Tab-separated table of C-alpha atoms (C1' of nucleotides) in Angstrom:
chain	number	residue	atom	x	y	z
O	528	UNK	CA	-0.971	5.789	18.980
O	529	UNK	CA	1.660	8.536	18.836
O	530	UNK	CA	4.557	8.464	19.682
O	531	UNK	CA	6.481	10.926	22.409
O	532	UNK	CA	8.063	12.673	19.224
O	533	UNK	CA	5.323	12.992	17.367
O	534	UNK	CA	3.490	14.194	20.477
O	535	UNK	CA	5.911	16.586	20.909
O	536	UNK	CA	5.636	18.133	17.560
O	537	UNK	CA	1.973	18.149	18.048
O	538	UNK	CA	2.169	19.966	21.498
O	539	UNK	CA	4.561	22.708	19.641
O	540	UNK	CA	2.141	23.140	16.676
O	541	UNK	CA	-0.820	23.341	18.767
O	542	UNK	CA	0.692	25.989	20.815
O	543	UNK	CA	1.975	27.901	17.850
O	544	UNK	CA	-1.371	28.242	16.152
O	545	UNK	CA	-2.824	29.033	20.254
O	546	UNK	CA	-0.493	32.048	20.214
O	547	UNK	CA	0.205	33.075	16.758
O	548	UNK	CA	-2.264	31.736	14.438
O	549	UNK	CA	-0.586	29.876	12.358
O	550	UNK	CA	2.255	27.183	12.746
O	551	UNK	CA	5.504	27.581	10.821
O	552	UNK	CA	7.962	24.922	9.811
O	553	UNK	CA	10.890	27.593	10.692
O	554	UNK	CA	8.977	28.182	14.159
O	555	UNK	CA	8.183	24.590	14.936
O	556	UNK	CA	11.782	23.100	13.927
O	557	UNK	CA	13.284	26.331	16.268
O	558	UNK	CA	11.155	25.703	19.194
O	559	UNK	CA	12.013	22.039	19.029
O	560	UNK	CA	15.919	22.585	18.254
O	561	UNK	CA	15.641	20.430	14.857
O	562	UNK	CA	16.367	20.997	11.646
O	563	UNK	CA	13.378	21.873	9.246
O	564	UNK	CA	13.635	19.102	6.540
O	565	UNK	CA	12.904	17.083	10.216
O	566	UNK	CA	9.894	18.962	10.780
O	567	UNK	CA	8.303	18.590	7.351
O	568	UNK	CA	9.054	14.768	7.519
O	569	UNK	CA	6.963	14.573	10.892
O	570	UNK	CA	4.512	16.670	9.426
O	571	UNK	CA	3.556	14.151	6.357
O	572	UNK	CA	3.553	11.900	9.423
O	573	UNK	CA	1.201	13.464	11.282
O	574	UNK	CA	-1.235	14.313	8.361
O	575	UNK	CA	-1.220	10.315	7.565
O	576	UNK	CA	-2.318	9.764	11.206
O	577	UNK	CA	-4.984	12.461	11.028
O	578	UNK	CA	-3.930	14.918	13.122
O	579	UNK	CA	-3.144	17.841	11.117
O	580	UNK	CA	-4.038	18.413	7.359
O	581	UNK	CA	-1.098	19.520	5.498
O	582	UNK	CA	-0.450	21.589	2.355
O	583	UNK	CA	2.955	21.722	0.823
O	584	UNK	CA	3.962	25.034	0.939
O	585	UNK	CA	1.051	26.265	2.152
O	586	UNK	CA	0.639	25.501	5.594
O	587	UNK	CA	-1.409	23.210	8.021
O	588	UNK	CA	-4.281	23.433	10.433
O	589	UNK	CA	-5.347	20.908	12.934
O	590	UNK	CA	-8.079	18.373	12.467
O	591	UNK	CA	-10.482	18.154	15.416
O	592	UNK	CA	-8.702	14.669	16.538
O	593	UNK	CA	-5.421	17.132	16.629
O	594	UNK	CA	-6.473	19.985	18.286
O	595	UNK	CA	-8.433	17.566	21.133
O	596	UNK	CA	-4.825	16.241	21.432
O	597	UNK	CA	-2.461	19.399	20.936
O	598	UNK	CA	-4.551	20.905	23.665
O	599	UNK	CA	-4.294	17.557	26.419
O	600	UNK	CA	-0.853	17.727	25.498
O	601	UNK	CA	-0.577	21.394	26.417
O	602	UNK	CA	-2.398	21.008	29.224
O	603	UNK	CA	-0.557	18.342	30.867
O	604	UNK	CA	2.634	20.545	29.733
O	605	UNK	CA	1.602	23.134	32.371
O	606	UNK	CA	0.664	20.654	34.944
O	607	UNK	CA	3.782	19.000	34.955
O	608	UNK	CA	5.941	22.364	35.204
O	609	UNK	CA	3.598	23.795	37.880
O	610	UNK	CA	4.394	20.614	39.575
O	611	UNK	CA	7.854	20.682	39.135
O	612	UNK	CA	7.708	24.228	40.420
O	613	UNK	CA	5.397	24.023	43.694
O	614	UNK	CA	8.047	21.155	45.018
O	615	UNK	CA	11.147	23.515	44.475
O	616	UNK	CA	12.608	22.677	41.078
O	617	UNK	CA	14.934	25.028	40.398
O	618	UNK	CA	13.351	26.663	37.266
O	619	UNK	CA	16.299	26.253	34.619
O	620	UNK	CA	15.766	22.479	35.500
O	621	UNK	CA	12.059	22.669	34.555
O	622	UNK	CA	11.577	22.803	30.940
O	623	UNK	CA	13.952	19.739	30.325
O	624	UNK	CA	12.726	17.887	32.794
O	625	UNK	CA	9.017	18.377	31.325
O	626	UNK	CA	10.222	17.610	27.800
O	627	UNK	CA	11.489	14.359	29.123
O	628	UNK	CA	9.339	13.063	31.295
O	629	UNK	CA	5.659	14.586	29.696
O	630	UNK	CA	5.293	11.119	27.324
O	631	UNK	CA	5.533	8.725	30.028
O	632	UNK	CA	3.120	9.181	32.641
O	633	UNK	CA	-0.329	7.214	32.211
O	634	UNK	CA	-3.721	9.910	32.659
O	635	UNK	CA	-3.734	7.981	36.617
O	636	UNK	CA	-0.410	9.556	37.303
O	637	UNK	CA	-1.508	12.757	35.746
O	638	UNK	CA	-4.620	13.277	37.537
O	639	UNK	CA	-2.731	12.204	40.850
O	640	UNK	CA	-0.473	15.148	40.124
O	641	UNK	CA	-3.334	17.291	39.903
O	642	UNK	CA	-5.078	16.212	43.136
O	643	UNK	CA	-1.545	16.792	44.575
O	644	UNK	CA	-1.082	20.464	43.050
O	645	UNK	CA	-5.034	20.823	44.417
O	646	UNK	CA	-3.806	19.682	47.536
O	647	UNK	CA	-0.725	22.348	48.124
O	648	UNK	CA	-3.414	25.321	46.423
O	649	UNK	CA	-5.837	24.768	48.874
O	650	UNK	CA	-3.743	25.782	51.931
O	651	UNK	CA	-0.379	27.163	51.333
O	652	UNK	CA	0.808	26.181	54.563
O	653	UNK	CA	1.222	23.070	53.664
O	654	UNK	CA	3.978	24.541	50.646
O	655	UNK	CA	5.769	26.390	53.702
O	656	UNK	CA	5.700	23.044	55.580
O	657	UNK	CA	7.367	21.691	52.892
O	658	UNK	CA	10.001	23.964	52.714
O	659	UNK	CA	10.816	23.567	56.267
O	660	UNK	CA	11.274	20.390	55.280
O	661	UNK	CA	13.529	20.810	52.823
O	662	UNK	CA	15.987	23.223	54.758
O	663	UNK	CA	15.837	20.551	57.743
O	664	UNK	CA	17.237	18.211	55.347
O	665	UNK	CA	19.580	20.637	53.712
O	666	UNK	CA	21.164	21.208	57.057
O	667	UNK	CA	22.246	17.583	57.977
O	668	UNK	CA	23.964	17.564	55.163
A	972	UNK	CA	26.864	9.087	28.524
A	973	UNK	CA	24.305	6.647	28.885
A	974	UNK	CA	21.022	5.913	27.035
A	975	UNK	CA	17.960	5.548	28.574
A	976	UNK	CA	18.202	1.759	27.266
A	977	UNK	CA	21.526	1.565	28.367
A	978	UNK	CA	20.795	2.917	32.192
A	979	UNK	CA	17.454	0.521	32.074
A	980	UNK	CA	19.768	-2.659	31.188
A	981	UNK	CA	22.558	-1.344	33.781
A	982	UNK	CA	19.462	-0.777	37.005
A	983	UNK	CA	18.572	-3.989	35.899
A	984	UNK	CA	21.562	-5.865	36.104
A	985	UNK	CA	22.805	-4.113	39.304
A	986	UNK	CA	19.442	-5.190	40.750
A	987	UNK	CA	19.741	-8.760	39.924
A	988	UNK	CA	23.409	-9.119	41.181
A	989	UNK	CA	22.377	-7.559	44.351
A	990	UNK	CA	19.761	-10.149	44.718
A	991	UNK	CA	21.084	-13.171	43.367
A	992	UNK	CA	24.782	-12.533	43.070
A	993	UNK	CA	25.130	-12.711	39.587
A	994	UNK	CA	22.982	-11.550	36.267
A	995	UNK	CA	22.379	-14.191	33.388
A	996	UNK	CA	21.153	-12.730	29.826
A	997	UNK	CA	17.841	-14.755	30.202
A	998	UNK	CA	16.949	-13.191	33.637
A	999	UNK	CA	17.883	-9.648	32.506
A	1000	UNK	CA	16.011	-10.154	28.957
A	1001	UNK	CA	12.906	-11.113	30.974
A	1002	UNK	CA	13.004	-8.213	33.550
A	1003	UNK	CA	13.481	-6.221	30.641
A	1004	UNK	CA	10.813	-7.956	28.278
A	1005	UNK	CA	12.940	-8.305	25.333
A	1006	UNK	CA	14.372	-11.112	23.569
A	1007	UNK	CA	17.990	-12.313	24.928
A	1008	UNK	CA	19.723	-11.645	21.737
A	1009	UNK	CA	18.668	-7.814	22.542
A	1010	UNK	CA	19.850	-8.237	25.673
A	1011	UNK	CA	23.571	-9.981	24.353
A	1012	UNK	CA	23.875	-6.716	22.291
A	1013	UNK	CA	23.756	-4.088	24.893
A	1014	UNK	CA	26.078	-6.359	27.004
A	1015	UNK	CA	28.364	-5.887	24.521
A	1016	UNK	CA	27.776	-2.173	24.334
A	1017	UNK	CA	28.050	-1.725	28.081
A	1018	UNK	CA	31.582	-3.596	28.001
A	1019	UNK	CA	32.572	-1.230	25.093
A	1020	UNK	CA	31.906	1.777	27.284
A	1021	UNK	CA	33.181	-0.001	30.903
A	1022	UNK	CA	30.463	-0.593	32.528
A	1023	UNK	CA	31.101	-3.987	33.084
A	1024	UNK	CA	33.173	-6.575	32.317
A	1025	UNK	CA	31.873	-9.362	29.677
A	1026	UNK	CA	32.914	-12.784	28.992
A	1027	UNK	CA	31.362	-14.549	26.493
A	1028	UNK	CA	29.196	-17.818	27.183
A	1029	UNK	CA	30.386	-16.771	31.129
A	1030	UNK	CA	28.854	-13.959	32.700
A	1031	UNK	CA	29.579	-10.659	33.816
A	1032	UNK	CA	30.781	-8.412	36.639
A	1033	UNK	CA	30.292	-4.734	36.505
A	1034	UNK	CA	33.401	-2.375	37.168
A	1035	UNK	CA	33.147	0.093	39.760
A	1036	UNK	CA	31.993	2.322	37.548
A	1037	UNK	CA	29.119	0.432	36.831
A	1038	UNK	CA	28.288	-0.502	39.924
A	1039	UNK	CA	28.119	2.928	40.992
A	1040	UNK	CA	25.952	4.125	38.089
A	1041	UNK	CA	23.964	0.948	39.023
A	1042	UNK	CA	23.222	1.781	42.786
A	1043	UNK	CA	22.211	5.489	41.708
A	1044	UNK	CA	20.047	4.059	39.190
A	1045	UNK	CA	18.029	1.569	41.176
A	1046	UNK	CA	18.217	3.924	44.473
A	1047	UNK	CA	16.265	6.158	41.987
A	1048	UNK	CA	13.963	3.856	40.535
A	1049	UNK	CA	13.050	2.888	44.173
A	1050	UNK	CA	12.046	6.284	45.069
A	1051	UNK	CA	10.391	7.139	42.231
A	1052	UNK	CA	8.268	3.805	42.879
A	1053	UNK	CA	7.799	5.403	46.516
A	1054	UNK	CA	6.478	8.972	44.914
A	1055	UNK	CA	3.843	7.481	42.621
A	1056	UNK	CA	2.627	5.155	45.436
A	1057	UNK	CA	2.579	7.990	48.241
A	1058	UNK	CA	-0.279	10.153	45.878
A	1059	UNK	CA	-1.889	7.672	44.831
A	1060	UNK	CA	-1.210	5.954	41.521
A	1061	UNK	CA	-2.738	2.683	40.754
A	1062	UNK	CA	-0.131	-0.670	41.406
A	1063	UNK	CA	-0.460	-1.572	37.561
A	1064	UNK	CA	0.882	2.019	36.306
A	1065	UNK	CA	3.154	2.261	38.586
A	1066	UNK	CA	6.397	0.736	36.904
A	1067	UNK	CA	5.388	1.470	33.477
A	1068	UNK	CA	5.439	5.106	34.477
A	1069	UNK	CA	8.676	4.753	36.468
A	1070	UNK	CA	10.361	3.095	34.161
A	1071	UNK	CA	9.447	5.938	31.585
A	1072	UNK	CA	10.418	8.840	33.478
A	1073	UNK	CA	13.266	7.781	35.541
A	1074	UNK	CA	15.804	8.444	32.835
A	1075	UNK	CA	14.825	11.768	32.468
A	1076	UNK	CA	14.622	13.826	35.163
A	1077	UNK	CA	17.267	16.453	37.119
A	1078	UNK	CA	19.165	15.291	40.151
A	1079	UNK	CA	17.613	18.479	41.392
A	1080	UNK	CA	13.887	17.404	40.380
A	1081	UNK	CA	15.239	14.045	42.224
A	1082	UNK	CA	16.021	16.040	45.794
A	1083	UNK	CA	12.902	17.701	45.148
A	1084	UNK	CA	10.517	14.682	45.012
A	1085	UNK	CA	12.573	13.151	47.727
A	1086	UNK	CA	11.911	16.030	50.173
A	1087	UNK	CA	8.258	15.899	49.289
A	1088	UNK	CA	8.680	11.823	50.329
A	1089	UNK	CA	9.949	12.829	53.682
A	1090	UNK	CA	7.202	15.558	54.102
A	1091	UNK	CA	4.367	12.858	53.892
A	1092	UNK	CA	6.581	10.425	55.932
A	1093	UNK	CA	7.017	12.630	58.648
A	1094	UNK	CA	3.279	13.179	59.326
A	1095	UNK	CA	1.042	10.482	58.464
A	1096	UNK	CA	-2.118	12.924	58.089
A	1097	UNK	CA	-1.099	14.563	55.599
A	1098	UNK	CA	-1.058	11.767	52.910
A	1099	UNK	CA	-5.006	10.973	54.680
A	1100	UNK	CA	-5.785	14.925	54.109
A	1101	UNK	CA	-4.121	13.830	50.386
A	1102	UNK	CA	-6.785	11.630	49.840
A	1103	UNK	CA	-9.113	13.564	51.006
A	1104	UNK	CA	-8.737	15.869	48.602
A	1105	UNK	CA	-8.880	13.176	46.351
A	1106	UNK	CA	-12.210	12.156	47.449
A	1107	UNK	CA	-13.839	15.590	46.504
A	1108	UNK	CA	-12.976	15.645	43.443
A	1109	UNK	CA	-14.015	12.639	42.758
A	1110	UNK	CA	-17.170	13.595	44.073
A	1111	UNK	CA	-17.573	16.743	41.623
A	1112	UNK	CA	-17.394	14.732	38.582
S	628	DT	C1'	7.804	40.316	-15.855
S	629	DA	C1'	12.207	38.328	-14.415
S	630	DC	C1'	15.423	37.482	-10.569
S	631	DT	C1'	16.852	36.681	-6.232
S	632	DT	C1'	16.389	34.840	-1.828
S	633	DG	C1'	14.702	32.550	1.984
S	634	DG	C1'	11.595	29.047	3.277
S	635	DC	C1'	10.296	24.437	2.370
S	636	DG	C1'	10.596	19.580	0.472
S	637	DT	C1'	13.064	15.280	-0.916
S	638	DA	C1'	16.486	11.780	-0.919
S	639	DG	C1'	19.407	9.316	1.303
S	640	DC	C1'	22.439	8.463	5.194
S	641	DC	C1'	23.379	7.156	10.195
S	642	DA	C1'	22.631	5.628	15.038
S	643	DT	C1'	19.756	3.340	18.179
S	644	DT	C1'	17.411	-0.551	19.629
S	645	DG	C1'	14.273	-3.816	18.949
S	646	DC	C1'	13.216	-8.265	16.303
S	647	DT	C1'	13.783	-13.259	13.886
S	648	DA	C1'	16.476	-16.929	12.329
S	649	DT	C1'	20.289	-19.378	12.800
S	650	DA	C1'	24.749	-20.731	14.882
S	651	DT	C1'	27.443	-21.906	18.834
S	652	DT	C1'	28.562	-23.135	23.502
S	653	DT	C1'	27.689	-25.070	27.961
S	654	DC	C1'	25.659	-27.947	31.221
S	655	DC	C1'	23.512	-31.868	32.848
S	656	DC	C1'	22.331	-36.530	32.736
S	657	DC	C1'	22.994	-40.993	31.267
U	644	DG	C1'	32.709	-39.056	28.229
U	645	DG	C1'	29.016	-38.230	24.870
U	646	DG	C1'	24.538	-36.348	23.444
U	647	DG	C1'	20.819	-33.363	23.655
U	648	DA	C1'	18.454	-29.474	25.621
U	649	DA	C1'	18.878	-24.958	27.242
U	650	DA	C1'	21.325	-20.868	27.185
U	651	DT	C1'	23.783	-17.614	24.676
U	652	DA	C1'	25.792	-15.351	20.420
U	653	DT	C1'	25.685	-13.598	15.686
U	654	DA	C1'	23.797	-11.843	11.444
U	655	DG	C1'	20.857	-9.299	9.302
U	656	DC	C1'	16.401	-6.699	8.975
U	657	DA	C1'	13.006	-2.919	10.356
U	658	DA	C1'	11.213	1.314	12.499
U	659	DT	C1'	12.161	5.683	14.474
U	660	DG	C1'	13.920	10.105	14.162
U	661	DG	C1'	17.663	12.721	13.689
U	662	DC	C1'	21.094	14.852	10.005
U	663	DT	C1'	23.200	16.848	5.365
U	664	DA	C1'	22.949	18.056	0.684
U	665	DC	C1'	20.488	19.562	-2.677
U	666	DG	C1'	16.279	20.872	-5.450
U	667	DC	C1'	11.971	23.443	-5.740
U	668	DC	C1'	8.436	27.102	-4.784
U	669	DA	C1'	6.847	31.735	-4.089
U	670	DA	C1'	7.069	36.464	-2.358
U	671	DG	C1'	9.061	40.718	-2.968
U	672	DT	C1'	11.840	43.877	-5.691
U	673	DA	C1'	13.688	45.988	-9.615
DNA sequence: TACTTGGCGTAGCCATTGCTATATTTCCCC
DNA sequence: GGGGAAATATAGCAATGGCTACGCCAAGTA
């Protein structure tokens, strides 16, 4: 199993090669706020586990068990910030609270989330209700 | 500031004393799942850093600052608990997943998740129309 | 082709937090 | 009050994942 730091890396690379192509060490170890000799450590890493196959030097591209992951990882990414988002997060809060809290849900709490996001989508009243809500409470206090 | 490990061992702790009046290493090490000389460690640790006061082979009080951290953390824990169980996650994931997240999310993510509580409180259909939702998409795969 | 430079890799350190094995203390019962 | 079991403490090891310092590769330029 990975890890939540090695999940992270993955989510980063996967996203990297989505938009760009290709996945730097500079870009990774930037977008995670590490240092690079950190990044090529979890690389070796992650080529021993399979995920990614790794020339020094050269580069790295996903293996299929990677990219499968990379992109669940992604995906749950945006779930949990348009989550975080529909409920009122303010968005500064969002991305750190997504970082932090991505590793630890099981797929039941994840697909709850969903049904929930569904749930709001299908009738934005309900997202106005909510607000109403929210500035009821706001005002007792 | 305090580690994740450090806030689980302090919710813990406050928890127990609140319950029981008092917090032995054996019942906090098997709350916790790890082995009491883990837990003897951290009590040391949370001395250090005033969370509590520690006397060895006797027990342990927490200061008013730990106490306060304590109630935040458990009064946190608790409605996290409630979230997960309002949409629908399964009894088994439920602290597992709380117990992962908790330490990492925004006091403003917090207020956000507890509006969204009070939203499903304050009309009972809308946690059925929830799970209706639920049910259809179920049904679709 | 040779040099420079920036990107990348390696080695080795540190903090955190768990563990096991082994002491030490306390408590209870006789 | 003494002895043994249970509880607690200490020492030392391991994995994880950062960091710094330093060495190596390779692309571009002269």
């Amino acid at each position: 199993m990975a890890t939540p730091s090695m999940e992270d890396y993955l989510e980063r690379i996967y996203k990297l090669i989505d938009e760009k192509g290709y996945a730097r060490v500079s870009d990774i170890a930037e977008g995670l706020e590490v240092h690079p000799s950190s990044v090529t450590k979890m690389i070796q890493k992650l080529d021993k586990d399979n995920y990614l196959i790794y020339e020094k030097y050269r580069g790295l591209i996903l293996t299929p068990k990677g990219k499968k992951m990379g992109k669940r990882l992604m995906d749950r990414h945006e779930l949990l910030e348009n989550f975080l988002t529909t409920i009122g997060v303010h968005e500064d809060n969002i991305y750190k609270d997504v970082e932090g809290i991505e590793h630890h849900l099981s797929w039941d709490s994840i697909t709850c989330i969903e049904t929930l996001l569904e749930y709001f989508r299908r009738d934005p009243n309900r997202a106005d209700e909510l607000m109403n809500v929210r500035k009821e409470l706001e005002a007792e206090n």
